[in-house]
Amino acid sequence: MSALEFNQVSFGYDRGSIFDRASFSVPKGEFLVIIGPNGGGKSTLLKLSLGLLSPSQGDIKVLGEAPGKSRSIGYVPQDVGQGLAMPVTVERVVSMGTMGNPKANGKSVDRAIEAMDLASIRKNPMRDLSQGQRQRALIARALAGDPDLLLLDEPFASVDPESRQSVFRCLKEAAASKTVVVVSHDYSIIPACATAVACVDRGIYYHNKGELTEELFRRASCSCPVEVIGHGLPHRVLGDHS
């Protein structure tokens, strides 16, 4: 059984189609990194998987069930600023990830807090945290429920370089027993963690290896040649695309 399966899925907004009879399958135990241009449908794919949106055509299975039915999914949204006016502590937010999951308990919360290096601020209100700390708290919340499938939308967007390595390590460890799907503009996660890569650009182009091929990069970067800017001469990482 696949962890996530799209079969001939179509979906669109008022401005037009996002997916047209898209099909792909994520095996259990995969660490899939999803890349692609802004507006290509990356976050939409996650929302369809969670049952927050419904396809106009086709079938989606998540851990063998219809979207929204499985209790064994952890989700980290892209917007870490929502709900900051509430006087809720880090510990309380992380514990929310155990709700409805009989496998999870207080020890699960402690492990998730430790994994995300949040022990020293577990009693602090979320509103007092930096963006990076809030992001790590939301990742800890997703891990606390000990889910079989982790869906993360840009989890590195607000995380500083040092914390990013901790998150990489934690997700890689989680992938030993879970399926992980990460939407990211940070391509460094691909060699660090990925077992497969997919480009989502009003379609789903799946590559079952943990590497960024020139074809996937071209789709994700809208055919722009890339230079790495630094001291001295810039280094070309890929040739010009014709």
PDB file of N, CA and C in Angstrom, residues 129-200:
ATOM      1  N   LEU A 129       8.205  33.962  20.847  1.00  0.00           N
ATOM      2  CA  LEU A 129       9.255  33.233  20.127  1.00  0.00           C
ATOM      3  C   LEU A 129       9.600  33.920  18.811  1.00  0.00           C
ATOM      4  N   SER A 130      10.809  33.645  18.338  1.00  0.00           N
ATOM      5  CA  SER A 130      11.197  34.082  16.996  1.00  0.00           C
ATOM      6  C   SER A 130      10.467  33.214  15.969  1.00  0.00           C
ATOM      7  N   GLN A 131      10.500  33.637  14.720  1.00  0.00           N
ATOM      8  CA  GLN A 131       9.852  32.840  13.674  1.00  0.00           C
ATOM      9  C   GLN A 131      10.457  31.445  13.577  1.00  0.00           C
ATOM     10  N   GLY A 132      11.780  31.365  13.669  1.00  0.00           N
ATOM     11  CA  GLY A 132      12.423  30.067  13.595  1.00  0.00           C
ATOM     12  C   GLY A 132      12.025  29.147  14.734  1.00  0.00           C
ATOM     13  N   GLN A 133      11.916  29.697  15.946  1.00  0.00           N
ATOM     14  CA  GLN A 133      11.497  28.903  17.106  1.00  0.00           C
ATOM     15  C   GLN A 133      10.052  28.439  16.952  1.00  0.00           C
ATOM     16  N   ARG A 134       9.196  29.321  16.437  1.00  0.00           N
ATOM     17  CA  ARG A 134       7.804  28.922  16.210  1.00  0.00           C
ATOM     18  C   ARG A 134       7.730  27.794  15.181  1.00  0.00           C
ATOM     19  N   GLN A 135       8.551  27.901  14.148  1.00  0.00           N
ATOM     20  CA  GLN A 135       8.552  26.856  13.133  1.00  0.00           C
ATOM     21  C   GLN A 135       8.953  25.513  13.742  1.00  0.00           C
ATOM     22  N   ARG A 136       9.990  25.530  14.586  1.00  0.00           N
ATOM     23  CA  ARG A 136      10.431  24.293  15.228  1.00  0.00           C
ATOM     24  C   ARG A 136       9.363  23.740  16.166  1.00  0.00           C
ATOM     25  N   ALA A 137       8.599  24.632  16.811  1.00  0.00           N
ATOM     26  CA  ALA A 137       7.519  24.185  17.688  1.00  0.00           C
ATOM     27  C   ALA A 137       6.418  23.491  16.882  1.00  0.00           C
ATOM     28  N   LEU A 138       6.126  24.001  15.693  1.00  0.00           N
ATOM     29  CA  LEU A 138       5.100  23.382  14.862  1.00  0.00           C
ATOM     30  C   LEU A 138       5.567  22.036  14.303  1.00  0.00           C
ATOM     31  N   ILE A 139       6.852  21.933  14.013  1.00  0.00           N
ATOM     32  CA  ILE A 139       7.390  20.641  13.585  1.00  0.00           C
ATOM     33  C   ILE A 139       7.315  19.641  14.736  1.00  0.00           C
ATOM     34  N   ALA A 140       7.650  20.113  15.946  1.00  0.00           N
ATOM     35  CA  ALA A 140       7.549  19.245  17.128  1.00  0.00           C
ATOM     36  C   ALA A 140       6.107  18.792  17.340  1.00  0.00           C
ATOM     37  N   ARG A 141       5.146  19.686  17.113  1.00  0.00           N
ATOM     38  CA  ARG A 141       3.730  19.310  17.248  1.00  0.00           C
ATOM     39  C   ARG A 141       3.381  18.168  16.280  1.00  0.00           C
ATOM     40  N   ALA A 142       3.879  18.280  15.047  1.00  0.00           N
ATOM     41  CA  ALA A 142       3.599  17.241  14.056  1.00  0.00           C
ATOM     42  C   ALA A 142       4.243  15.915  14.445  1.00  0.00           C
ATOM     43  N   LEU A 143       5.434  15.969  15.047  1.00  0.00           N
ATOM     44  CA  LEU A 143       6.143  14.744  15.443  1.00  0.00           C
ATOM     45  C   LEU A 143       5.546  14.101  16.694  1.00  0.00           C
ATOM     46  N   ALA A 144       4.927  14.915  17.554  1.00  0.00           N
ATOM     47  CA  ALA A 144       4.455  14.416  18.850  1.00  0.00           C
ATOM     48  C   ALA A 144       3.404  13.321  18.714  1.00  0.00           C
ATOM     49  N   GLY A 145       2.635  13.373  17.633  1.00  0.00           N
ATOM     50  CA  GLY A 145       1.600  12.360  17.430  1.00  0.00           C
ATOM     51  C   GLY A 145       2.117  11.055  16.874  1.00  0.00           C
ATOM     52  N   ASP A 146       3.445  10.946  16.686  1.00  0.00           N
ATOM     53  CA  ASP A 146       4.064   9.743  16.124  1.00  0.00           C
ATOM     54  C   ASP A 146       3.328   9.287  14.861  1.00  0.00           C
ATOM     55  N   PRO A 147       3.180  10.188  13.874  1.00  0.00           N
ATOM     56  CA  PRO A 147       2.389   9.859  12.684  1.00  0.00           C
ATOM     57  C   PRO A 147       3.133   8.910  11.748  1.00  0.00           C
ATOM     58  N   ASP A 148       2.377   8.251  10.887  1.00  0.00           N
ATOM     59  CA  ASP A 148       2.974   7.408   9.846  1.00  0.00           C
ATOM     60  C   ASP A 148       3.365   8.240   8.628  1.00  0.00           C
ATOM     61  N   LEU A 149       2.719   9.397   8.466  1.00  0.00           N
ATOM     62  CA  LEU A 149       2.981  10.282   7.331  1.00  0.00           C
ATOM     63  C   LEU A 149       3.157  11.709   7.825  1.00  0.00           C
ATOM     64  N   LEU A 150       4.275  12.331   7.431  1.00  0.00           N
ATOM     65  CA  LEU A 150       4.539  13.731   7.771  1.00  0.00           C
ATOM     66  C   LEU A 150       4.449  14.580   6.507  1.00  0.00           C
ATOM     67  N   LEU A 151       3.638  15.626   6.543  1.00  0.00           N
ATOM     68  CA  LEU A 151       3.521  16.578   5.446  1.00  0.00           C
ATOM     69  C   LEU A 151       3.982  17.933   5.948  1.00  0.00           C
ATOM     70  N   LEU A 152       5.013  18.501   5.318  1.00  0.00           N
ATOM     71  CA  LEU A 152       5.582  19.764   5.784  1.00  0.00           C
ATOM     72  C   LEU A 152       5.662  20.756   4.632  1.00  0.00           C
ATOM     73  N   ASP A 153       5.088  21.948   4.841  1.00  0.00           N
ATOM     74  CA  ASP A 153       5.050  22.985   3.810  1.00  0.00           C
ATOM     75  C   ASP A 153       6.064  24.074   4.145  1.00  0.00           C
ATOM     76  N   GLU A 154       7.184  24.082   3.448  1.00  0.00           N
ATOM     77  CA  GLU A 154       8.267  25.051   3.642  1.00  0.00           C
ATOM     78  C   GLU A 154       8.733  25.108   5.104  1.00  0.00           C
ATOM     79  N   PRO A 155       9.140  23.989   5.687  1.00  0.00           N
ATOM     80  CA  PRO A 155       9.522  23.995   7.101  1.00  0.00           C
ATOM     81  C   PRO A 155      10.821  24.726   7.403  1.00  0.00           C
ATOM     82  N   PHE A 156      11.611  25.063   6.378  1.00  0.00           N
ATOM     83  CA  PHE A 156      12.895  25.726   6.607  1.00  0.00           C
ATOM     84  C   PHE A 156      12.857  27.220   6.296  1.00  0.00           C
ATOM     85  N   ALA A 157      11.685  27.736   5.931  1.00  0.00           N
ATOM     86  CA  ALA A 157      11.589  29.111   5.451  1.00  0.00           C
ATOM     87  C   ALA A 157      12.044  30.126   6.493  1.00  0.00           C
ATOM     88  N   SER A 158      11.775  29.874   7.772  1.00  0.00           N
ATOM     89  CA  SER A 158      12.084  30.849   8.820  1.00  0.00           C
ATOM     90  C   SER A 158      13.132  30.348   9.794  1.00  0.00           C
ATOM     91  N   VAL A 159      13.807  29.265   9.441  1.00  0.00           N
ATOM     92  CA  VAL A 159      14.755  28.641  10.364  1.00  0.00           C
ATOM     93  C   VAL A 159      16.173  29.079  10.033  1.00  0.00           C
ATOM     94  N   ASP A 160      16.936  29.461  11.069  1.00  0.00           N
ATOM     95  CA  ASP A 160      18.308  29.904  10.862  1.00  0.00           C
ATOM     96  C   ASP A 160      19.180  28.714  10.467  1.00  0.00           C
ATOM     97  N   PRO A 161      20.365  28.977   9.860  1.00  0.00           N
ATOM     98  CA  PRO A 161      21.201  27.880   9.341  1.00  0.00           C
ATOM     99  C   PRO A 161      21.547  26.820  10.373  1.00  0.00           C
ATOM    100  N   GLU A 162      21.840  27.227  11.598  1.00  0.00           N
ATOM    101  CA  GLU A 162      22.198  26.244  12.631  1.00  0.00           C
ATOM    102  C   GLU A 162      21.011  25.346  12.959  1.00  0.00           C
ATOM    103  N   SER A 163      19.825  25.965  13.122  1.00  0.00           N
ATOM    104  CA  SER A 163      18.633  25.185  13.432  1.00  0.00           C
ATOM    105  C   SER A 163      18.237  24.308  12.252  1.00  0.00           C
ATOM    106  N   ARG A 164      18.530  24.770  11.036  1.00  0.00           N
ATOM    107  CA  ARG A 164      18.183  23.997   9.840  1.00  0.00           C
ATOM    108  C   ARG A 164      18.849  22.619   9.870  1.00  0.00           C
ATOM    109  N   GLN A 165      20.106  22.580  10.321  1.00  0.00           N
ATOM    110  CA  GLN A 165      20.794  21.299  10.396  1.00  0.00           C
ATOM    111  C   GLN A 165      20.138  20.373  11.413  1.00  0.00           C
ATOM    112  N   SER A 166      19.651  20.945  12.512  1.00  0.00           N
ATOM    113  CA  SER A 166      18.940  20.143  13.517  1.00  0.00           C
ATOM    114  C   SER A 166      17.643  19.583  12.941  1.00  0.00           C
ATOM    115  N   VAL A 167      16.949  20.419  12.158  1.00  0.00           N
ATOM    116  CA  VAL A 167      15.702  19.969  11.543  1.00  0.00           C
ATOM    117  C   VAL A 167      15.987  18.877  10.520  1.00  0.00           C
ATOM    118  N   PHE A 168      17.027  19.077   9.694  1.00  0.00           N
ATOM    119  CA  PHE A 168      17.435  18.038   8.740  1.00  0.00           C
ATOM    120  C   PHE A 168      17.634  16.711   9.464  1.00  0.00           C
ATOM    121  N   ARG A 169      18.415  16.765  10.544  1.00  0.00           N
ATOM    122  CA  ARG A 169      18.750  15.546  11.279  1.00  0.00           C
ATOM    123  C   ARG A 169      17.495  14.892  11.842  1.00  0.00           C
ATOM    124  N   CYS A 170      16.627  15.701  12.408  1.00  0.00           N
ATOM    125  CA  CYS A 170      15.414  15.166  13.022  1.00  0.00           C
ATOM    126  C   CYS A 170      14.501  14.523  11.982  1.00  0.00           C
ATOM    127  N   LEU A 171      14.332  15.169  10.835  1.00  0.00           N
ATOM    128  CA  LEU A 171      13.470  14.618   9.797  1.00  0.00           C
ATOM    129  C   LEU A 171      14.067  13.351   9.197  1.00  0.00           C
ATOM    130  N   LYS A 172      15.386  13.341   9.067  1.00  0.00           N
ATOM    131  CA  LYS A 172      16.034  12.143   8.537  1.00  0.00           C
ATOM    132  C   LYS A 172      15.850  10.969   9.492  1.00  0.00           C
ATOM    133  N   GLU A 173      15.934  11.230  10.790  1.00  0.00           N
ATOM    134  CA  GLU A 173      15.700  10.177  11.775  1.00  0.00           C
ATOM    135  C   GLU A 173      14.249   9.721  11.733  1.00  0.00           C
ATOM    136  N   ALA A 174      13.330  10.693  11.579  1.00  0.00           N
ATOM    137  CA  ALA A 174      11.905  10.356  11.515  1.00  0.00           C
ATOM    138  C   ALA A 174      11.604   9.480  10.310  1.00  0.00           C
ATOM    139  N   ALA A 175      12.323   9.727   9.207  1.00  0.00           N
ATOM    140  CA  ALA A 175      12.080   8.987   7.967  1.00  0.00           C
ATOM    141  C   ALA A 175      12.439   7.514   8.079  1.00  0.00           C
ATOM    142  N   ALA A 176      13.158   7.139   9.135  1.00  0.00           N
ATOM    143  CA  ALA A 176      13.487   5.726   9.331  1.00  0.00           C
ATOM    144  C   ALA A 176      12.237   4.900   9.616  1.00  0.00           C
ATOM    145  N   SER A 177      11.189   5.559  10.130  1.00  0.00           N
ATOM    146  CA  SER A 177       9.970   4.818  10.475  1.00  0.00           C
ATOM    147  C   SER A 177       8.706   5.468   9.914  1.00  0.00           C
ATOM    148  N   LYS A 178       8.862   6.538   9.125  1.00  0.00           N
ATOM    149  CA  LYS A 178       7.708   7.268   8.613  1.00  0.00           C
ATOM    150  C   LYS A 178       7.918   7.620   7.145  1.00  0.00           C
ATOM    151  N   THR A 179       6.844   7.995   6.489  1.00  0.00           N
ATOM    152  CA  THR A 179       6.929   8.594   5.162  1.00  0.00           C
ATOM    153  C   THR A 179       6.920  10.104   5.353  1.00  0.00           C
ATOM    154  N   VAL A 180       7.849  10.786   4.704  1.00  0.00           N
ATOM    155  CA  VAL A 180       7.986  12.237   4.870  1.00  0.00           C
ATOM    156  C   VAL A 180       7.837  12.905   3.499  1.00  0.00           C
ATOM    157  N   VAL A 181       6.967  13.912   3.440  1.00  0.00           N
ATOM    158  CA  VAL A 181       6.778  14.711   2.221  1.00  0.00           C
ATOM    159  C   VAL A 181       7.008  16.170   2.589  1.00  0.00           C
ATOM    160  N   VAL A 182       8.020  16.789   1.969  1.00  0.00           N
ATOM    161  CA  VAL A 182       8.419  18.152   2.307  1.00  0.00           C
ATOM    162  C   VAL A 182       8.352  19.040   1.065  1.00  0.00           C
ATOM    163  N   VAL A 183       7.606  20.136   1.161  1.00  0.00           N
ATOM    164  CA  VAL A 183       7.658  21.191   0.147  1.00  0.00           C
ATOM    165  C   VAL A 183       8.761  22.150   0.550  1.00  0.00           C
ATOM    166  N   SER A 184       9.700  22.429  -0.358  1.00  0.00           N
ATOM    167  CA  SER A 184      10.834  23.272   0.033  1.00  0.00           C
ATOM    168  C   SER A 184      11.432  24.005  -1.159  1.00  0.00           C
ATOM    169  N   HIS A 185      11.837  25.263  -0.893  1.00  0.00           N
ATOM    170  CA  HIS A 185      12.665  26.009  -1.841  1.00  0.00           C
ATOM    171  C   HIS A 185      14.149  25.847  -1.507  1.00  0.00           C
ATOM    172  N   ASP A 186      14.430  25.185  -0.399  1.00  0.00           N
ATOM    173  CA  ASP A 186      15.810  24.959   0.036  1.00  0.00           C
ATOM    174  C   ASP A 186      16.295  23.647  -0.560  1.00  0.00           C
ATOM    175  N   TYR A 187      17.003  23.725  -1.671  1.00  0.00           N
ATOM    176  CA  TYR A 187      17.406  22.523  -2.382  1.00  0.00           C
ATOM    177  C   TYR A 187      18.476  21.722  -1.643  1.00  0.00           C
ATOM    178  N   SER A 188      19.075  22.295  -0.603  1.00  0.00           N
ATOM    179  CA  SER A 188      20.097  21.558   0.129  1.00  0.00           C
ATOM    180  C   SER A 188      19.516  20.362   0.873  1.00  0.00           C
ATOM    181  N   ILE A 189      18.205  20.342   1.072  1.00  0.00           N
ATOM    182  CA  ILE A 189      17.586  19.193   1.738  1.00  0.00           C
ATOM    183  C   ILE A 189      17.608  17.963   0.837  1.00  0.00           C
ATOM    184  N   ILE A 190      17.743  18.162  -0.485  1.00  0.00           N
ATOM    185  CA  ILE A 190      17.668  17.023  -1.408  1.00  0.00           C
ATOM    186  C   ILE A 190      18.833  16.057  -1.200  1.00  0.00           C
ATOM    187  N   PRO A 191      20.088  16.517  -1.278  1.00  0.00           N
ATOM    188  CA  PRO A 191      21.180  15.557  -1.009  1.00  0.00           C
ATOM    189  C   PRO A 191      21.236  15.128   0.450  1.00  0.00           C
ATOM    190  N   ALA A 192      20.734  15.972   1.362  1.00  0.00           N
ATOM    191  CA  ALA A 192      20.812  15.650   2.790  1.00  0.00           C
ATOM    192  C   ALA A 192      19.818  14.569   3.194  1.00  0.00           C
ATOM    193  N   CYS A 193      18.630  14.545   2.570  1.00  0.00           N
ATOM    194  CA  CYS A 193      17.566  13.684   3.084  1.00  0.00           C
ATOM    195  C   CYS A 193      16.775  12.908   2.035  1.00  0.00           C
ATOM    196  N   ALA A 194      16.618  13.445   0.848  1.00  0.00           N
ATOM    197  CA  ALA A 194      15.617  12.937  -0.093  1.00  0.00           C
ATOM    198  C   ALA A 194      15.941  11.552  -0.634  1.00  0.00           C
ATOM    199  N   THR A 195      14.890  10.751  -0.789  1.00  0.00           N
ATOM    200  CA  THR A 195      14.988   9.506  -1.555  1.00  0.00           C
ATOM    201  C   THR A 195      14.258   9.650  -2.888  1.00  0.00           C
ATOM    202  N   ALA A 196      13.467  10.727  -3.039  1.00  0.00           N
ATOM    203  CA  ALA A 196      12.760  10.997  -4.286  1.00  0.00           C
ATOM    204  C   ALA A 196      12.481  12.495  -4.357  1.00  0.00           C
ATOM    205  N   VAL A 197      12.322  12.998  -5.581  1.00  0.00           N
ATOM    206  CA  VAL A 197      12.055  14.416  -5.812  1.00  0.00           C
ATOM    207  C   VAL A 197      10.908  14.533  -6.807  1.00  0.00           C
ATOM    208  N   ALA A 198      10.016  15.489  -6.567  1.00  0.00           N
ATOM    209  CA  ALA A 198       8.941  15.770  -7.517  1.00  0.00           C
ATOM    210  C   ALA A 198       8.870  17.266  -7.756  1.00  0.00           C
ATOM    211  N   CYS A 199       8.737  17.659  -9.019  1.00  0.00           N
ATOM    212  CA  CYS A 199       8.496  19.057  -9.351  1.00  0.00           C
ATOM    213  C   CYS A 199       7.009  19.227  -9.603  1.00  0.00           C
ATOM    214  N   VAL A 200       6.402  20.175  -8.903  1.00  0.00           N
ATOM    215  CA  VAL A 200       4.984  20.470  -9.081  1.00  0.00           C
ATOM    216  C   VAL A 200       4.879  21.817  -9.773  1.00  0.00           C
TER     217      VAL A 200
END
